[in-house]
Coordinates of C-alpha atoms in Angstrom, one line a residue:
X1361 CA 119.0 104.7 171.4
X1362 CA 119.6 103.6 167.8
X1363 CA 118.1 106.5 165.0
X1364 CA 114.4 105.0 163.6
X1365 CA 112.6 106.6 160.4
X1366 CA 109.7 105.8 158.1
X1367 CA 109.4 103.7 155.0
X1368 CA 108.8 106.1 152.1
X1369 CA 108.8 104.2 149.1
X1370 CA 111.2 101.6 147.3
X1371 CA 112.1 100.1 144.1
X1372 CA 112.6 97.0 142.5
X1373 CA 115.1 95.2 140.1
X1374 CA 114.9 92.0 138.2
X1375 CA 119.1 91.7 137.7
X1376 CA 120.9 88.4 136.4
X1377 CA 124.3 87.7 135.9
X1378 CA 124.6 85.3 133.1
X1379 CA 126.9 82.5 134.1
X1380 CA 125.0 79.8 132.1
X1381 CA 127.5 80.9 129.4
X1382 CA 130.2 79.1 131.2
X1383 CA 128.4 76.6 132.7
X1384 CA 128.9 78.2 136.4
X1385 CA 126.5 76.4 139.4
X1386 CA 125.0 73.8 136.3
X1387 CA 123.7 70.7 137.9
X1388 CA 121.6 67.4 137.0
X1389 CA 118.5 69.0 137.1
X1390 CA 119.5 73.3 136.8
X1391 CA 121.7 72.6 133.5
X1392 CA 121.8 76.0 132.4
X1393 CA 121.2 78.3 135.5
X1394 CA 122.0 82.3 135.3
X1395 CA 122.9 83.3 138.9
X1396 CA 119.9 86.2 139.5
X1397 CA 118.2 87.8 142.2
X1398 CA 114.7 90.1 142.6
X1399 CA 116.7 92.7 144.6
X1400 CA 114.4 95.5 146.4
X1401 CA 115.7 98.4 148.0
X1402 CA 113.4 100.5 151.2
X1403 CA 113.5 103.8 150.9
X1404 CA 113.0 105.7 154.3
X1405 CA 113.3 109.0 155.4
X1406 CA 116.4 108.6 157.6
X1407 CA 118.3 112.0 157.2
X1408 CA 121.1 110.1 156.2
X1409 CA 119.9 108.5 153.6
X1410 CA 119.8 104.9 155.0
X1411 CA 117.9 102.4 152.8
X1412 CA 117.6 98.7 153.2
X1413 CA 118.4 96.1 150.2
X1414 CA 116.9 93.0 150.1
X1415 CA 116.8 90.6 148.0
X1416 CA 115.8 86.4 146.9
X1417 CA 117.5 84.1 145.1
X1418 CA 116.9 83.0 141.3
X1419 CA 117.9 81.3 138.4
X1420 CA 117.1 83.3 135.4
X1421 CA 113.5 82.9 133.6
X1422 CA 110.8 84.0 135.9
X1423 CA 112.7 86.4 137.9
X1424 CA 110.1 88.9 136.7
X1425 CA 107.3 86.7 138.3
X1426 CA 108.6 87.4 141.8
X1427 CA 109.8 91.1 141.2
X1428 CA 105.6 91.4 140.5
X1429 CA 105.1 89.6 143.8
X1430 CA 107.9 91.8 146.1
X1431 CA 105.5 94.7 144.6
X1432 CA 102.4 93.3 145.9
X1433 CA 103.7 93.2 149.3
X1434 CA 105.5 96.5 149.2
X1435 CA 101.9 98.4 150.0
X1436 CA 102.1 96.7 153.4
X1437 CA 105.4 98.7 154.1
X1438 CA 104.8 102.3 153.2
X1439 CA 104.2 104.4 155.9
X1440 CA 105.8 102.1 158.5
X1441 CA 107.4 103.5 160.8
X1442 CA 110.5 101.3 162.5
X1443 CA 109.3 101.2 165.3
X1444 CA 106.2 99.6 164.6
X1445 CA 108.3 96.3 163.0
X1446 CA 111.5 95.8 164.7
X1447 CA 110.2 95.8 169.1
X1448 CA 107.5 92.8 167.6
X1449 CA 109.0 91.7 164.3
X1450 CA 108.0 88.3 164.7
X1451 CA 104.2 89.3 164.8
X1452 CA 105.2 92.0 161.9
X1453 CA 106.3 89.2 159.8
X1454 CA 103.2 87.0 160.6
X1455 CA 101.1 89.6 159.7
X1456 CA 103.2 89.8 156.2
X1457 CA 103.1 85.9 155.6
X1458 CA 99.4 85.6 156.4
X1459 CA 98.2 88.5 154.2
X1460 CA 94.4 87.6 154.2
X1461 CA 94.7 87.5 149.7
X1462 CA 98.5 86.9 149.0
X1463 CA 98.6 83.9 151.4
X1464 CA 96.3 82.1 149.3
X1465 CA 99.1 82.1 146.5
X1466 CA 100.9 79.9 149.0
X1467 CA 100.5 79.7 152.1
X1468 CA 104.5 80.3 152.9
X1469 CA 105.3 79.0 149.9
X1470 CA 106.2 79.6 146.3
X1471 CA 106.6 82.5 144.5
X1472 CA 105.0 84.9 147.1
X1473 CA 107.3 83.3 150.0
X1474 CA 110.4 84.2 148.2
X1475 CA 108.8 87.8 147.3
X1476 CA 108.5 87.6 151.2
X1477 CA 112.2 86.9 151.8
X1478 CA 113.6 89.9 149.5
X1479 CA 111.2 91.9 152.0
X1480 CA 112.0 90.7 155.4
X1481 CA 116.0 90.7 154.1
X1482 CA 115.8 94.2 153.2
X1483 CA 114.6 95.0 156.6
X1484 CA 116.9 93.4 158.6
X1485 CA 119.5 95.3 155.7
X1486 CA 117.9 98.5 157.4
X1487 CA 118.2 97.6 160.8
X1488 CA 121.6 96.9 161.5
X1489 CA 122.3 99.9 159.4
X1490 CA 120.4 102.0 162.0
X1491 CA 122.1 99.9 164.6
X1492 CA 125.4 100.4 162.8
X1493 CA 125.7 96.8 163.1
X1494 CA 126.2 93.7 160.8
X1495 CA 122.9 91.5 161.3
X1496 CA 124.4 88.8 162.8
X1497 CA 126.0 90.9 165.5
X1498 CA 122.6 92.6 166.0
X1499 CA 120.9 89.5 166.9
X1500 CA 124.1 88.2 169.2
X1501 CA 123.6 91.3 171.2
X1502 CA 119.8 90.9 171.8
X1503 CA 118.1 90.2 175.0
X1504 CA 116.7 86.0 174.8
X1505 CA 112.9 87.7 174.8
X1506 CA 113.7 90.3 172.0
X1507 CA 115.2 87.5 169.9
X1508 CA 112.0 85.2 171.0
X1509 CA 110.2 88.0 169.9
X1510 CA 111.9 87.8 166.5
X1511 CA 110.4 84.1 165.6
X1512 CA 106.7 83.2 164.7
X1513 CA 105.5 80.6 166.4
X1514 CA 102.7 79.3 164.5
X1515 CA 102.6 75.5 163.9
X1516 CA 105.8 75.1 165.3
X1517 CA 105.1 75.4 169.4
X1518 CA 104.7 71.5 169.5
X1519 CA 108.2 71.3 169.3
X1520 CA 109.3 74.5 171.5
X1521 CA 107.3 77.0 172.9
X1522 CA 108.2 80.2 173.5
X1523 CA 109.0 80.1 176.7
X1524 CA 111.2 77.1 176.4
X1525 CA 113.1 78.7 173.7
X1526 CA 113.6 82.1 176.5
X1527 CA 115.1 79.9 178.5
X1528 CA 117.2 77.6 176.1
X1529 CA 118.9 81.6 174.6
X1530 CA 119.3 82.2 178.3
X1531 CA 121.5 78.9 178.8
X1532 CA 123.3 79.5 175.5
X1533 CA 123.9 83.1 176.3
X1534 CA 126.1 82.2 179.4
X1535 CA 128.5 81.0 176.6
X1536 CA 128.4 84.0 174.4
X1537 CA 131.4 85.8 175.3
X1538 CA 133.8 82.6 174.9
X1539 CA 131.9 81.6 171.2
X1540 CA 132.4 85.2 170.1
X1541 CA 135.9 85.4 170.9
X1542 CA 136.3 81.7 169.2
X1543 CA 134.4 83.4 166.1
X1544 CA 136.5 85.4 165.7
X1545 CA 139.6 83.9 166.2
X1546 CA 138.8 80.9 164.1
X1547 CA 136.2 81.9 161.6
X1548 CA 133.7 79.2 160.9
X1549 CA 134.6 76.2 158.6
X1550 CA 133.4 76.2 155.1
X1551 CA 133.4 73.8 152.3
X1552 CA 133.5 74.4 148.6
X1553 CA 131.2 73.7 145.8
X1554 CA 132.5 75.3 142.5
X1555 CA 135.2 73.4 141.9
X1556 CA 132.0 70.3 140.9
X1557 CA 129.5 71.6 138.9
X1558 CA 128.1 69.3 136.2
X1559 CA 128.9 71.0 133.2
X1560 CA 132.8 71.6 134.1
X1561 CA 134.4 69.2 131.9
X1562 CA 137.0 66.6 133.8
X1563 CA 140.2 69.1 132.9
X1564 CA 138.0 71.8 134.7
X1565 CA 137.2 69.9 137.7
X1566 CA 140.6 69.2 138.2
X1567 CA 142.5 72.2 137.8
X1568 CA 140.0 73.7 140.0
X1569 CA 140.5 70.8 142.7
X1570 CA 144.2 71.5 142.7
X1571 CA 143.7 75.1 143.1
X1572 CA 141.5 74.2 146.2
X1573 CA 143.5 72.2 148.0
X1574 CA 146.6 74.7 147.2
X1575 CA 143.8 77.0 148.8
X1576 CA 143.8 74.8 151.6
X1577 CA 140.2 73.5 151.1
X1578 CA 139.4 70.5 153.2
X1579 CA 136.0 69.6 151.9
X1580 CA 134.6 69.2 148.5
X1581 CA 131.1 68.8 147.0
X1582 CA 130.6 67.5 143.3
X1583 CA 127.0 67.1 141.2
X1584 CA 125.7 64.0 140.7
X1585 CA 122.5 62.5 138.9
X1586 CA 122.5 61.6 135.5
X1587 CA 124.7 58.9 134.8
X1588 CA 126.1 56.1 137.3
X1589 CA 129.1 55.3 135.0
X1590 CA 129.9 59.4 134.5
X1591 CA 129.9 60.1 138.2
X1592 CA 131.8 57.3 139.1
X1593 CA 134.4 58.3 136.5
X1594 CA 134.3 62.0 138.0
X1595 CA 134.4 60.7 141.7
X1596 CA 137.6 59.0 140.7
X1597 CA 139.2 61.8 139.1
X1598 CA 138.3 63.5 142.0
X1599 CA 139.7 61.7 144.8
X1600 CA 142.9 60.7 142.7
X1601 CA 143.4 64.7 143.1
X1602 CA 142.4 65.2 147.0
X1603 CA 143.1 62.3 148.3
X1604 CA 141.3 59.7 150.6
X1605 CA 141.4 62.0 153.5
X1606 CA 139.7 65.0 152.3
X1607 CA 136.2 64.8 152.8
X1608 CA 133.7 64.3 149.9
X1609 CA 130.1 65.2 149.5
X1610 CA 127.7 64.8 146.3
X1611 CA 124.4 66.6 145.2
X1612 CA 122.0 65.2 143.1
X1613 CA 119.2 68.2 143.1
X1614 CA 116.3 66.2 143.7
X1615 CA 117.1 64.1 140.7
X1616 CA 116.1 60.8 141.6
X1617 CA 113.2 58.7 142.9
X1618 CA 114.2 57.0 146.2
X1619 CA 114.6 53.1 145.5
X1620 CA 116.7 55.2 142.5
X1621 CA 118.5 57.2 144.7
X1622 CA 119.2 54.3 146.9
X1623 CA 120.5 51.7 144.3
X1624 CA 122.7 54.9 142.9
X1625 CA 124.2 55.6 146.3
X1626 CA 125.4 52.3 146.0
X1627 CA 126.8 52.3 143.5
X1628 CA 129.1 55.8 144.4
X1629 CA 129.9 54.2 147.9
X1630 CA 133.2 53.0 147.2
X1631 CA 134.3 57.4 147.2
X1632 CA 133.8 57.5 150.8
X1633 CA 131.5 60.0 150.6
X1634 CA 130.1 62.5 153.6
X1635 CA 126.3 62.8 152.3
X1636 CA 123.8 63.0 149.8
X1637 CA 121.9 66.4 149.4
X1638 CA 118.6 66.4 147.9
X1639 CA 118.7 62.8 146.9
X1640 CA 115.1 62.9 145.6
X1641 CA 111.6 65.0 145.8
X1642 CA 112.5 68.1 148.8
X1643 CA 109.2 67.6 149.7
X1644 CA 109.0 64.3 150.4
X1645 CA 109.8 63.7 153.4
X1646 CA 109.0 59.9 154.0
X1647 CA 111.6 58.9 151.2
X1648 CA 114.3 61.1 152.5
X1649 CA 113.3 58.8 155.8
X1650 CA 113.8 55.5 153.6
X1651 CA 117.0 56.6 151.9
X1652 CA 118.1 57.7 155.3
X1653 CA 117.8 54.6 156.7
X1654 CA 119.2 52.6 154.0
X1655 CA 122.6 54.4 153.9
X1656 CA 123.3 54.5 157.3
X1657 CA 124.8 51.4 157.0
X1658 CA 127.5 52.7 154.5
X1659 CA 128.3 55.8 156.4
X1660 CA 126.6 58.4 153.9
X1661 CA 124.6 60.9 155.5
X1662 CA 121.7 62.5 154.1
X1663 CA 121.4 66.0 153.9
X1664 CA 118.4 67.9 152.5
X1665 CA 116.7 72.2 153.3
X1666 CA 118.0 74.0 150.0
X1667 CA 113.9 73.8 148.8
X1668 CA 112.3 73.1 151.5
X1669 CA 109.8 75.9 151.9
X1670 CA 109.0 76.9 155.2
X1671 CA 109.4 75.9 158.7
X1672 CA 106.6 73.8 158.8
X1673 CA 108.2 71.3 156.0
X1674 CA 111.7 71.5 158.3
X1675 CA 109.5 70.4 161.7
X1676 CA 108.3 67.1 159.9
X1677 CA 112.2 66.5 158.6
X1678 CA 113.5 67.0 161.9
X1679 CA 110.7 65.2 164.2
X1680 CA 110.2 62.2 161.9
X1681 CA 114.1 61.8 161.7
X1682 CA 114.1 62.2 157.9
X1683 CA 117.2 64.1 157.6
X1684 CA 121.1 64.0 159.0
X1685 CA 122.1 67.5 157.9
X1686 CA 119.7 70.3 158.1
X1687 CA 120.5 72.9 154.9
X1688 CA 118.1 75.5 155.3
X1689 CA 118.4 78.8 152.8
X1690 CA 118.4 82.3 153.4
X1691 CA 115.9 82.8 150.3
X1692 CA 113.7 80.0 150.4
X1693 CA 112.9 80.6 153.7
X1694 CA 110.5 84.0 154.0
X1695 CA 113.8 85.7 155.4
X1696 CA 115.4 85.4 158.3
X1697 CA 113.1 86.1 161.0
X1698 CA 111.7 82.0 159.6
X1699 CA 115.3 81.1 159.4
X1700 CA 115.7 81.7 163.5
X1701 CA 112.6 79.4 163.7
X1702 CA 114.4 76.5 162.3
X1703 CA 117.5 77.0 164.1
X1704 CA 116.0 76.6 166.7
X1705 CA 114.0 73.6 166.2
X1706 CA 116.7 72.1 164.9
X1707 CA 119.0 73.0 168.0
X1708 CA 116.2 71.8 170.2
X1709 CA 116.5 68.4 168.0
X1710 CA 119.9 68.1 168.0
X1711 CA 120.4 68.6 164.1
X1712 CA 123.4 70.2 162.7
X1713 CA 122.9 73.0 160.6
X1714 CA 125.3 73.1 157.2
X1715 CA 123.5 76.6 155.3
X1716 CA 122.9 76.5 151.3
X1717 CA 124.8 78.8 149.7
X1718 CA 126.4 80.1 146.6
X1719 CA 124.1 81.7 144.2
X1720 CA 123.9 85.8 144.4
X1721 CA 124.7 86.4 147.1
X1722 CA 123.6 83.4 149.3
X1723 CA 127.2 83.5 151.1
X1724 CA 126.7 87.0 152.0
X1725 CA 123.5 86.1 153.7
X1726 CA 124.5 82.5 155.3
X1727 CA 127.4 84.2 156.9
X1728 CA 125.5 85.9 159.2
X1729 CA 123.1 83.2 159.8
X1730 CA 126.1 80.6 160.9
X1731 CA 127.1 83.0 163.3
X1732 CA 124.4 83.2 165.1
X1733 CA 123.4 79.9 164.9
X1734 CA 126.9 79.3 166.4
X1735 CA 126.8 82.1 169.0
X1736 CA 122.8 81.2 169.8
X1737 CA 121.6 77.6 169.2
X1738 CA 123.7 75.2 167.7
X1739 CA 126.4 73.3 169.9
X1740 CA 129.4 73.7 168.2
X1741 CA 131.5 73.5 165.4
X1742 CA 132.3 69.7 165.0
X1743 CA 130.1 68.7 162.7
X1744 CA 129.1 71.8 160.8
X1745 CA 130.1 73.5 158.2
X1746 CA 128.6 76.3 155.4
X1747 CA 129.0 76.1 151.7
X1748 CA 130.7 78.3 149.7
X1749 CA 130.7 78.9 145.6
X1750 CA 133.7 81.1 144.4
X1751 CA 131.2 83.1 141.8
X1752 CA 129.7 86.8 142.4
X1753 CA 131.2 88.4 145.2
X1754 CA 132.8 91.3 143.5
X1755 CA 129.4 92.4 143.1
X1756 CA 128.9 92.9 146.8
X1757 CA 129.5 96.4 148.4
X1758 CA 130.8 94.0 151.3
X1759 CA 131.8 91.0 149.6
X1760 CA 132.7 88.0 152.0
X1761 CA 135.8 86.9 153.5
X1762 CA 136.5 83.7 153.4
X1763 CA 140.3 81.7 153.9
X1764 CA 141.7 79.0 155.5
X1765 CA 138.5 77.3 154.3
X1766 CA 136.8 79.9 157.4
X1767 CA 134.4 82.2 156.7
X1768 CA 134.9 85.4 158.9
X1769 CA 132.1 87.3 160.2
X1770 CA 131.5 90.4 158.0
X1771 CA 132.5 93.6 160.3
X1772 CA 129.8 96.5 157.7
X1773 CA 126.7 97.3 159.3
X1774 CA 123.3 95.8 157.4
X1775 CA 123.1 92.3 155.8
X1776 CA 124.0 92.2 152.5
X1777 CA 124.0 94.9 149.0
X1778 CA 124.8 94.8 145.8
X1779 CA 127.1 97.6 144.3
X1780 CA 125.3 100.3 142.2
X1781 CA 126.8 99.4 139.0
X1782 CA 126.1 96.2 139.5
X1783 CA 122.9 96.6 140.1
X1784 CA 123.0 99.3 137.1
X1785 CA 124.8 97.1 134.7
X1786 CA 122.9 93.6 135.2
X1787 CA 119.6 94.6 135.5
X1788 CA 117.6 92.5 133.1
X1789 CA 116.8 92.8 130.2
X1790 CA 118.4 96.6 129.7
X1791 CA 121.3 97.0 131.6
X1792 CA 124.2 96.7 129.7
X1793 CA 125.9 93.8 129.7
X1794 CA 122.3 91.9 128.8
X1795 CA 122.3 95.0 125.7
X1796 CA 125.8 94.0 124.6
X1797 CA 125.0 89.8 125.0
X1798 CA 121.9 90.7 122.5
X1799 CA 123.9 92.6 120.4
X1800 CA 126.6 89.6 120.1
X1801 CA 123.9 87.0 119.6
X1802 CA 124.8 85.4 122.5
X1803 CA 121.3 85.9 124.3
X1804 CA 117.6 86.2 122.9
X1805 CA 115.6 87.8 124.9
X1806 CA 113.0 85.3 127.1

């Protein structure tokens, strides 16, 4: 029987890396973005000294917004024992999400959901460190009822009740053993998105794009949005580097309107190009139903999850047919008990799941959940595949492994953490590489 112990206390850092100064993860709408994170660590009592780091994903100005709102749920945690969370964590996290005052700042939603996700991912962190298991591989090895037993089912049993979704782990668990031993031979396939962000200049994007496919890089995404004559040029540069055969994706970041995002599609048709993520508003999900329908006929999927809120908002995309690709995200999501919930809808619908990632620390996360979506719900590899951004990971106590455009299943126990010196050294506004950017000029303090 794995060790248990008792939340204690915790703590909680606003850190941010500032990779606006190089234009790192820029887009049409996030022009100036510094990669951050409101990182919590557990504290417990576990004679060796096990905590569990947790943390969401941000982009700078108004990390300290949700650092305030990870400490307005930390109360609920203290004095915990394990073993009151982990046999019912599904109810533990419904009980977290439906708080009878913090809900109202949402519900699931917001600010106070992605306080909720640095919570729920620094449990999990704690768990498979007391299972001396990575995450993913914790939930592979769990009974079909225990990882029911994971999932709230609020709102959501009008497309799978609980005890069709026993019986649909049941069936997929008959596989296990043959997917595992595929996991690991093959890894799972992976595309890239740093070689594209919008404010790389052409000489960038290219010597990046060359590097990739010298990496052996099969899939490519590039920013789109502002300017049908800009992208057009870009999309050219880029396939005159990769080729006609490499596959193509864009993301506008919710840029345009949808008879825009339409007519602009359009006009980038002639790149052969795989989909179109967040093509307009990610909460409307009618016009990502229109735009759907209007590029089917050029062969451009649309792909959409990166800010859709909660699992609620991915039920109407999925049952209304709104979306090709299903991108859910490890942050935005309240963690990854909510995460399970939409894999499995979205397995039940027969939706491929493609994970957002890059960020802090988003690929650490996503890694985990695209192996158990692969060893759990999801049909297969063929037409699936997680991004990657080549920014951050020597941050990571565990950073990810990732070649032969594969990721491969991380083999340390826990989820995800960031080094103590990172941690130490980023922490915003005092730690010291923020100190020594004030000190050059290049930062004012916000």
């Amino acid at each position: 029987m794995a060790p248990s112990c008792t939340i204690t206390g915790a703590r909680v850092i606003d850190v941010r890396f500032p990779t606006s100064l190089e234009g790192h993860g820029s887009d049409a709408m996030h022009t100036d973005p510094d990669y951050s994170c409101a990182y919590v660590i557990l504290k417990t009592d576990n004679k060796d000294g096990l905590c569990g780091h947790g943390f969401t994903f941000t982009i700078g100005r108004g990390t300290e917004i949700v650092v305030a709102a990870i400490n307005a749920f930390l109360p609920f945690l203290y004095g915990k024992h394990t073993e009151q969370i982990y046999p019912r964590f599904g109810e533990f996290y419904h009980g977290l999400a439906n708080e009878s005052q913090l809900r109202w700042l949402g519900p699931e939603k917001g600010v106070v959901h992605l306080a909720l996700a640095a919570v729920i991912n620094a449990l999990w962190d704690l768990w498979g460190k007391l299972e001396n298991k990575p995450v993913w591989k914790l939930v592979a090895d769990l009974e079909p009822q225990a990882i029911v037993n994971l999932i709230d089912f609020t709102y959501i049993e009008d497309v799978i009740s609980k005890e069709a979704a026993v019986d649909f782990i049941k069936t997929r668990k008959s596989t296990l053993s043959y997917r595992l031993d595929d996991l690991n031979k093959t890894g799972f396939p992976a595309y890239i998105t740093s070689a594209g962000w919008y404010g790389y200049t052409n000489e960038q994007v290219r010597s990046l794009l060359e590097k990739g496919m010298s990496e052996g890089w099969t899939k490519f995404k590039v920013k789109v949005g502002n300017s049908v004559e800009l992208d057009r040029e870009r999309l050219a540069l880029v396939r005159s580097v990769v080729g006609d055969k490499i596959e193509v994706m864009v993301d506008a970041n919710q840029r345009w309107g949808v008879l825009e995002a339409i007519d602009y599609m359009n006009n980038l048709s002639a790149f052969n190009l795989g989909w179109i993520e967040e093509p307009t508003s990610p909460d409307d999900i009618a016009g990502h139903k229109a735009i759907r329908e209007a590029l089917k006929p050029l062969g451009i999927k649309v792909a959409t999850g990166e800010h859709c809120h909660n699992r609620v908002m991915f039920k109407q995309f999925l049952v209304q047919g709104a979306l090709d690709v299903c991108q859910i995200d490890s942050c935005r999501l309240g963690g990854l008990n909510e995460v399970l919930s939409v894999l499995l809808m979205a397995a039940k619908l027969g939706v491929p799941v493609c994970p957002h990632a890059g960020g802090v620390g988003l690929c650490e996360l996503v890694q985990h959940i695209v192996g158990i979506d692969y060893l759990l719900f999801g049909a297969g590899k063929e037409d699936r595949v997680c991004e990657y951004a080549a920014h951050l990971h020597e941050h990571f106590v565990d950073p990810i492994r990732v070649s032969d455009a594969s990721y491969w299943m991380p083999r340390a126990s826990g989820y995800a953490e960031i080094t103590a010196e990172s941690l130490s050294s980023y922490e915003y506004p005092c730690g010291s590489v923020w100190l020594d950017l004030i000190q050059q000029g290049k930062h004012k303090l916000q």
